[in-house]
Coordinates of C-alpha atoms in Angstrom, one line a residue:
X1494 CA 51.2 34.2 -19.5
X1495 CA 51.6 31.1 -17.2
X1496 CA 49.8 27.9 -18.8
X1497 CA 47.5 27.8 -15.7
X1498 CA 45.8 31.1 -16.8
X1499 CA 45.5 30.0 -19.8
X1500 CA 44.3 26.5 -19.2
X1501 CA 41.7 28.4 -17.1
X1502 CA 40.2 30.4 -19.7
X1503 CA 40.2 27.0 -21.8
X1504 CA 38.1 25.6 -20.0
X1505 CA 35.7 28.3 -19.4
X1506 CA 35.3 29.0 -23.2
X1507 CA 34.6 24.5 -23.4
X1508 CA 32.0 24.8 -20.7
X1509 CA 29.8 27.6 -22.4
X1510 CA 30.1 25.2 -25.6
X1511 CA 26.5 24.1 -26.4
X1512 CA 25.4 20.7 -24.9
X1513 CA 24.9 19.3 -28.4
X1514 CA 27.6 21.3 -30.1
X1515 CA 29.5 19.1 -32.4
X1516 CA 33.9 19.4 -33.4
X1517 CA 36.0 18.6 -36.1
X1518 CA 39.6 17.7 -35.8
X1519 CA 41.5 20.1 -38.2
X1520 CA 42.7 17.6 -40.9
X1521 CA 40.9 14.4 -41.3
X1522 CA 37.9 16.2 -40.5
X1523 CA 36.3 14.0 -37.4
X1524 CA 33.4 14.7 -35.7
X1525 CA 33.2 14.6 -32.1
X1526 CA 31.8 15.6 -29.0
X1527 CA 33.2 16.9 -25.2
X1528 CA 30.9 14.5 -22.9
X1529 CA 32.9 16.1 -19.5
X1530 CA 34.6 19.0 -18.4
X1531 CA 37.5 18.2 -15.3
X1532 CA 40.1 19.9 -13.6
X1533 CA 42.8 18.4 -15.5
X1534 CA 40.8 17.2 -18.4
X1535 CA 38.8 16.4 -21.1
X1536 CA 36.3 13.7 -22.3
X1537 CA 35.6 13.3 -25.6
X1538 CA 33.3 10.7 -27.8
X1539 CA 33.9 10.4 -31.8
X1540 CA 30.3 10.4 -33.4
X1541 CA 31.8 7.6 -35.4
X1542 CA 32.2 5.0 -31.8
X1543 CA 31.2 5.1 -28.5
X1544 CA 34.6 5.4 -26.7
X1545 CA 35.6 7.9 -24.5
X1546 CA 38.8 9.8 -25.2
X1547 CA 40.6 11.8 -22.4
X1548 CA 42.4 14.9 -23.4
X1549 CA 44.9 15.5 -21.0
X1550 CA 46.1 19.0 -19.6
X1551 CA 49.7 18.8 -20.0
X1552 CA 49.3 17.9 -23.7
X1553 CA 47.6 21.1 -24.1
X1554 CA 50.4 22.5 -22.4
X1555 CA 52.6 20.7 -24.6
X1556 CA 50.8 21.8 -27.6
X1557 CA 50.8 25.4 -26.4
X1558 CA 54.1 25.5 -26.2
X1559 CA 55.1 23.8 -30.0
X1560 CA 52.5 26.7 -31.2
X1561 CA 55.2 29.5 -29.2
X1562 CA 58.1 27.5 -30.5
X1563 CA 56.7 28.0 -33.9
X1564 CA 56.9 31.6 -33.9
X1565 CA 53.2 31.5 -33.6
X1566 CA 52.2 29.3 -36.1
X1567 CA 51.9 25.5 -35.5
X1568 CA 51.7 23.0 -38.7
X1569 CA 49.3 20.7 -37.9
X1570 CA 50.7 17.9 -40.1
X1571 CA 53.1 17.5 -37.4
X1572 CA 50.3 16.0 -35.1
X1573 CA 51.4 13.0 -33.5
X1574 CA 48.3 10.0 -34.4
X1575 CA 45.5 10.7 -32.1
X1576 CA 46.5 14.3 -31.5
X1577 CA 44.0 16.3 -33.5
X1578 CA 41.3 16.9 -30.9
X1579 CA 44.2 18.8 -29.0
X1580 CA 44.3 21.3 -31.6
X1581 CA 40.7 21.5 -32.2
X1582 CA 39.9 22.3 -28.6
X1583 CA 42.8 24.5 -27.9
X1584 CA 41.1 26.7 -31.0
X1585 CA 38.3 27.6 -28.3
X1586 CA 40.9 29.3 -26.6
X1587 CA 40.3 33.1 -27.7
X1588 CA 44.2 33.7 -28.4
X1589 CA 44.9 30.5 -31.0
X1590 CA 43.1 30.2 -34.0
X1591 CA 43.1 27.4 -37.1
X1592 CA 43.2 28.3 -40.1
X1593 CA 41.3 25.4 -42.4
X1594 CA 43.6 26.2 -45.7
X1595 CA 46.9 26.8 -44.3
X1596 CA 46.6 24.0 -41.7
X1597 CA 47.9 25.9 -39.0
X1598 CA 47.7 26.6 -35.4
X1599 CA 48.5 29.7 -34.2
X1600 CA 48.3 32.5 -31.8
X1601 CA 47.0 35.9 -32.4
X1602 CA 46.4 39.0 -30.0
X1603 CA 42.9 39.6 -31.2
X1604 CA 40.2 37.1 -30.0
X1605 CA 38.8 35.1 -33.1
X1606 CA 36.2 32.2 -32.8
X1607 CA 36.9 28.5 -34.2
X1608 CA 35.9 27.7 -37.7
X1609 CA 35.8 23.9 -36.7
X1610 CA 32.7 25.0 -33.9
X1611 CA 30.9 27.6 -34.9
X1612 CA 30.6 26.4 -38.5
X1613 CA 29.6 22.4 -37.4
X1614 CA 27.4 23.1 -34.2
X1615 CA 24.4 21.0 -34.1
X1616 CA 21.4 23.3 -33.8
X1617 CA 17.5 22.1 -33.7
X1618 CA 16.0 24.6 -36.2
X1619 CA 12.7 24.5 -35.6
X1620 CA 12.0 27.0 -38.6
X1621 CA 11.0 26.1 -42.4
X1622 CA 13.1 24.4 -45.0
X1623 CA 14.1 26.6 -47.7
X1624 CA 14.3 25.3 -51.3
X1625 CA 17.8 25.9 -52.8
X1626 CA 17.4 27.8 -56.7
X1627 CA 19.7 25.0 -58.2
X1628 CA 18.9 23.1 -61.1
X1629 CA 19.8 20.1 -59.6
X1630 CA 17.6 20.1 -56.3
X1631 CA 14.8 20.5 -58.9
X1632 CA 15.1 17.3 -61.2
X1633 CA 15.9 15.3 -58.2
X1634 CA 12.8 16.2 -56.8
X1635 CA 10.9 15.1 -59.7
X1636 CA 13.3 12.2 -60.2
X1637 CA 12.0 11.3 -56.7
X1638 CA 8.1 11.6 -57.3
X1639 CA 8.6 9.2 -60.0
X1640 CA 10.6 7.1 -58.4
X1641 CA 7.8 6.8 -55.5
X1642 CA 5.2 6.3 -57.6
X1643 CA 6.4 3.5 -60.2
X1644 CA 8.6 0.3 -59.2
X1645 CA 11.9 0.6 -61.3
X1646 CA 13.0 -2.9 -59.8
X1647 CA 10.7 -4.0 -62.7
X1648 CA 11.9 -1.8 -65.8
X1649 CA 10.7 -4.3 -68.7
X1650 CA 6.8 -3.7 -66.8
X1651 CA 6.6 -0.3 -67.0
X1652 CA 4.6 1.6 -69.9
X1653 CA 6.7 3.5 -72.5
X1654 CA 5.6 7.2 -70.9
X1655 CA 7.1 6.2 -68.0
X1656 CA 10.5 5.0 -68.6
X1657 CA 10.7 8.2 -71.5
X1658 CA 9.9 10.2 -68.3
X1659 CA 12.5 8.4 -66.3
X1660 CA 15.5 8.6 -68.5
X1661 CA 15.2 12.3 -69.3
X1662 CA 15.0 13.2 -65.8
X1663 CA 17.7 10.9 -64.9
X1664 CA 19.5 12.6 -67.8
X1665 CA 19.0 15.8 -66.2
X1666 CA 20.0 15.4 -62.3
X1667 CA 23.4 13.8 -64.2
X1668 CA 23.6 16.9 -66.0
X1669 CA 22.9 19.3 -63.3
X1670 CA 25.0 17.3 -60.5
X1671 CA 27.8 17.1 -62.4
X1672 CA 28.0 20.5 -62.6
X1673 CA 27.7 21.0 -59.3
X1674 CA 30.2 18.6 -58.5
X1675 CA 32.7 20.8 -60.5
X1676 CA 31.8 23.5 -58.4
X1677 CA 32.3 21.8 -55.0
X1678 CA 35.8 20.4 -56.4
X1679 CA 36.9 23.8 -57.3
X1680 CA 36.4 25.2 -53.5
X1681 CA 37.5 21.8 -52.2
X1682 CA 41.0 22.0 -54.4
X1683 CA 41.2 25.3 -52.3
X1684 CA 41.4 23.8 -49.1
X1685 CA 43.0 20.6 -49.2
X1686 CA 46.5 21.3 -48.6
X1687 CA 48.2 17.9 -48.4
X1688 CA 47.0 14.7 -49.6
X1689 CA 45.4 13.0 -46.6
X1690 CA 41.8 12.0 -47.0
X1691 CA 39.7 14.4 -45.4
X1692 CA 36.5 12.6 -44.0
X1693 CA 33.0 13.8 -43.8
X1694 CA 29.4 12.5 -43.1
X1695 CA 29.0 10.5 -46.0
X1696 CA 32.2 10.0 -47.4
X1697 CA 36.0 11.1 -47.5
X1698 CA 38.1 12.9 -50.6
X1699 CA 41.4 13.3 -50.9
X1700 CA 43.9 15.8 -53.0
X1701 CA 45.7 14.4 -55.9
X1702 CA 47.4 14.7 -59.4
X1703 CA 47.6 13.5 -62.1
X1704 CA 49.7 14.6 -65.4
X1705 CA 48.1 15.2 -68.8
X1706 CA 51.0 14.5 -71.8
X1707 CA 50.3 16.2 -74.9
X1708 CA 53.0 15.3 -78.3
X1709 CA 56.0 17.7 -79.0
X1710 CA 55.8 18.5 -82.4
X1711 CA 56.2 16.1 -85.0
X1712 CA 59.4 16.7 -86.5
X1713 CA 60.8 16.9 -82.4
X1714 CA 59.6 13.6 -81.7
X1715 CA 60.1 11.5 -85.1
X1716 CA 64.0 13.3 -84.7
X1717 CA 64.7 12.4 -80.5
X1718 CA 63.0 8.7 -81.4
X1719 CA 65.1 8.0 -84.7
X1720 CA 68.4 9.2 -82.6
X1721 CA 67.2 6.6 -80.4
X1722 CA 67.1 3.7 -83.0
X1723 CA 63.3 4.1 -83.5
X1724 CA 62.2 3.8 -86.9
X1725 CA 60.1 6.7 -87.8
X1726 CA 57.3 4.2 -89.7
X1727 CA 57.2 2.5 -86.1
X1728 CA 55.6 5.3 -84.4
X1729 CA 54.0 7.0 -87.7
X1730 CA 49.7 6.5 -87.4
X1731 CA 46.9 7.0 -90.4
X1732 CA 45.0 10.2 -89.3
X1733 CA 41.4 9.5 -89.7
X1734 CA 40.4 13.4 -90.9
X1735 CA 43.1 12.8 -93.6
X1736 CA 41.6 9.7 -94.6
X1737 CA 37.9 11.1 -94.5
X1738 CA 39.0 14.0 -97.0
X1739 CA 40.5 11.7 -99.4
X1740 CA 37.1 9.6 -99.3
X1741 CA 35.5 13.2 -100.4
X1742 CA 38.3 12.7 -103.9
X1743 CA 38.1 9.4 -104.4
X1744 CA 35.5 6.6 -105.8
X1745 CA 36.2 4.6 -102.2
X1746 CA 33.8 4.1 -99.5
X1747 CA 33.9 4.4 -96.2
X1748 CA 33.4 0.6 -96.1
X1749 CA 37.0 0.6 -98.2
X1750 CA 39.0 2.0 -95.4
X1751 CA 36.7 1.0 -92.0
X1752 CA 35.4 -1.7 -90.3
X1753 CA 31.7 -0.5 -89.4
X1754 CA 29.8 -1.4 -86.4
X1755 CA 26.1 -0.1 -86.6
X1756 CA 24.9 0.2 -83.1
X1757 CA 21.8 2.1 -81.9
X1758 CA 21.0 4.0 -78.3
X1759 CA 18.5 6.7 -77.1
X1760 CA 19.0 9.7 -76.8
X1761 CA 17.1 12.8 -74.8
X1762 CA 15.1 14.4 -77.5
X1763 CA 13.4 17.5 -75.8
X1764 CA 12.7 18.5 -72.3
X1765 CA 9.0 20.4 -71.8
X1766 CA 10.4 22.3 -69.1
X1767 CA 6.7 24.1 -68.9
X1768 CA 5.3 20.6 -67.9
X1769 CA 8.1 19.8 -65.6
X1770 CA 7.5 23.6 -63.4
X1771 CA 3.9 22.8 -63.9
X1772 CA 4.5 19.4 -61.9
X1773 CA 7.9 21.1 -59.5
X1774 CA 5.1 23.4 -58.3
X1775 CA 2.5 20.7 -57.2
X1776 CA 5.2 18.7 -55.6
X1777 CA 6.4 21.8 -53.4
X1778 CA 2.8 22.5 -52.6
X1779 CA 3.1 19.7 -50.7
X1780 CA 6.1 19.8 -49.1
X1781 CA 5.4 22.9 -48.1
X1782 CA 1.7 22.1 -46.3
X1783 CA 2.7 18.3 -44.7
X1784 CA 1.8 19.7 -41.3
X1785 CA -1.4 21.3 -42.2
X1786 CA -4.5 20.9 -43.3
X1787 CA -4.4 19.9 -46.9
X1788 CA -7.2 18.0 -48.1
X1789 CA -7.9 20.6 -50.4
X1790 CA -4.6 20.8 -51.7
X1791 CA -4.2 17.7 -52.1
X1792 CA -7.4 17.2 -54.3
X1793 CA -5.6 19.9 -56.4
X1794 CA -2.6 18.5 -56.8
X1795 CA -4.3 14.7 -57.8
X1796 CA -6.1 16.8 -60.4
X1797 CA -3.1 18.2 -61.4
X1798 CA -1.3 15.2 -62.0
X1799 CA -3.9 13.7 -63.9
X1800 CA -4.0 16.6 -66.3
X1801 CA -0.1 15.6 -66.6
X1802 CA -0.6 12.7 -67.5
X1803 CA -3.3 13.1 -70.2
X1804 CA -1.2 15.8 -71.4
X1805 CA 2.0 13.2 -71.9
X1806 CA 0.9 10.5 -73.1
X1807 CA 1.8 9.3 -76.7
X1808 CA 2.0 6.3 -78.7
X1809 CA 3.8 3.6 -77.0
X1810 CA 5.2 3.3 -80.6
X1811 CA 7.4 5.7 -80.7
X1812 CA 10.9 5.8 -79.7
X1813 CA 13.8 8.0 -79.8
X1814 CA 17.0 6.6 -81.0
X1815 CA 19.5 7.4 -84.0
X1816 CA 22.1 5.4 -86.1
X1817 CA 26.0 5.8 -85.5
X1818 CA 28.9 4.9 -88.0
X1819 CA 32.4 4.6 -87.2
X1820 CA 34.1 7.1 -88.2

C-alpha cells in the first residue's frame, strides 16, 4: 500500500481522537497530548512542559518502513532519543499495533485499537466514586479521619487514646499496602522488559536484579577454601542454636555466653475491628452524601463518634510494650 494511503488513514484515525485524550510513549511511559493536526504533521505537547513537538510525516514513513523491514515486528528499544511519540501515534493506525510486554511494533491484517489510548484517555466521569473492597483503602481512610481531626506535628500533646489509635492504624495501612505493593510488583515484573525506568504520574520504576548467595555445604566450602590456603578455623563461626542447647545442659547462663541489651518497644496488641467498621461506615456515610442534604446525617454521625469515643477510652496508664533479650 503506498505510504500516502496510509498516512491518510493516519490522520483520520488522530483527528477522531478525543479533544482531551491523553498518550503514552511505549517505553518510558510519557504522557502527552496532539494540540494540531496538518498535512504533513503533527503537534504534540508532553503534560510534563509546555513545548510543542512536531512529528514529521516522513518519519512516520521512515518508521513504517523499519516496522516492514522487520518482518512485521519493530523493537522499540531501537528508537532513536525523542522517537517514541512516532510509535505511539503510528499505533492509531488500524494495521500496526504495540504490544506493552514484548515492546514491539508491528503490523497485523486485522484492525486492533492502541493500548497506550484507549487505556489512558482522559474522560470527565461525571458518575459516583466507587469504594474499592481492599483492606488497604479502608485503614487509610480511617488513618485519614484521624489524621484530620488531631495535629500529629505535636505527638508529645496528644492523649494516650489517641496516639494508641494512631499507631495501630498506621500499623495496619503498612500491613495492608505492603501487600498490595507485592501485588503491583508481580504484574509490573510482567511487563517491564528491559531495564529502563518506566515513568508514571507520580513516580518512575525500573526492572532489576539482584542475586541471593546461599553456602555450599559445609564440608564443600571448608575443602575449596583450605585448597586455597584458608584455614578452616578462619571461616569456622559459633552457631547460636548450638550454644542455646548447651545452656539447657549446663549450669551457664545466658549472661556466660552473651552480651545482653534490654531494650523495650510497642507493639500492636489487638485490633477491634467491630469498632473500626462501626467508625468505616460513618465516614463513608459521608462521603457518600457531600453533595446533599445532610444535616441529619451529620448529627448521626457526631453522635456516632462520640459513642466511639466513650467506648475507647482507657486509662492513660496503660501501655503496651514487652521485654527482648539477645539471643
Amino acid at each position: 500500500m503506498p505510504f500516502r494511503v496510509t498516512w491518510s488513514n493516519l490522520l483520520d484515525n488522530v483527528e477522531e481522537l478525543p479533544a482531551d485524550a491523553t498518550l503514552l510513549t511505549p517505553v518510558s511511559q510519557k504522557p502527552f497530548q496532539i494540540t494540531d493536526v496538518q498535512q504533513h504533521r503533527m503537534l504534540i505537547e508532553y503534560q510534563t512542559g509546555s513545548e510543542t513537538v512536531p512529528l514529521q510525516r516522513e518519519q512516520f514513513e521512515t518508521l513504517f518502513q523499519r516496522v516492514d523491514d522487520a518482518a512485521g515486528a519493530f523493537d522499540l528499544d531501537r528508537l532513536p532519543p525523542g522517537a517514541e511519540p512516532y510509535a505511539t501515534v503510528a499505533s492509531l493506525h488500524p494495521r500496526f499495533t504495540i504490544d506493552d510486554r514484548d515492546g514491539t511494533l508491528s503490523e497485523s491484517e486485522t484492525p486492533t485499537a492502541s493500548p497506550l489510548v484507549d487505556a489512558h484517555t482522559v474522560e470527565h466521569n461525571d458518575t459516583s466514586r466507587e469504594e474499592p473492597d481492599i483492606s488497604v483503602y479502608a485503614d487509610s481512610l480511617l488513618l485519614i479521619d484521624a489524621l484530620e481531626q488531631h495535629d500529629v506535628t505535636s505527638l508529645t500533646d496528644l492523649e494516650m487514646p489517641t496516639l494508641v489509635n494512631l499507631y495501630t492504624l498506621l500499623s495496619d495501612v503498612q500491613r495492608n499496602a505492603n501487600d498490595l505493593r507485592q501485588d503491583v510488583r508481580g504484574v509490573l515484573l510482567d511487563r517491564l522488559h528491559h531495564d529502563q525506568p518506566v515513568s508514571g504520574q507520580y513516580g518512575s520504576v525500573q526492572r532489576t536484579a539482584r542475586k541471593n548467595r546461599t553456602l555450599k555445604h559445609d564440608e564443600t566450602v571448608l575443602e575449596r577454601l583450605e585448597a586455597q590456603g584458608i584455614a578452616p578455623e578462619r571461616v569456622m563461626s559459633i552457631d547460636a542454636s548450638k550454644v542455646d542447647d548447651a545452656l539447657e545442659v549446663t549450669a551457664l547462663s545466658e549472661s556466660d555466653v552473651y552480651d545482653i541489651e534490654e531494650s523495650e518497644y510497642v507493639r500492636k496488641a489487638d485490633v477491634d475491628e467491630e469498632m473500626k467498621q462501626t467508625r468505616l461506615q460513618g465516614l463513608k456515610d459521608q462521603l457518600a452524601g457531600a453533595d446533599e442534604d445532610t444535616t441529619e446525617l451529620q448529627a448521626e454521625i457526631e453522635e456516632l463518634e462520640q459513642r466511639i469515643t466513650e467506648l475507647t477510652s482507657f486509662d492513660s496508664g496503660t501501655s503496651y510494650h514487652t521485654r527482648s533479650t539477645g539471643g
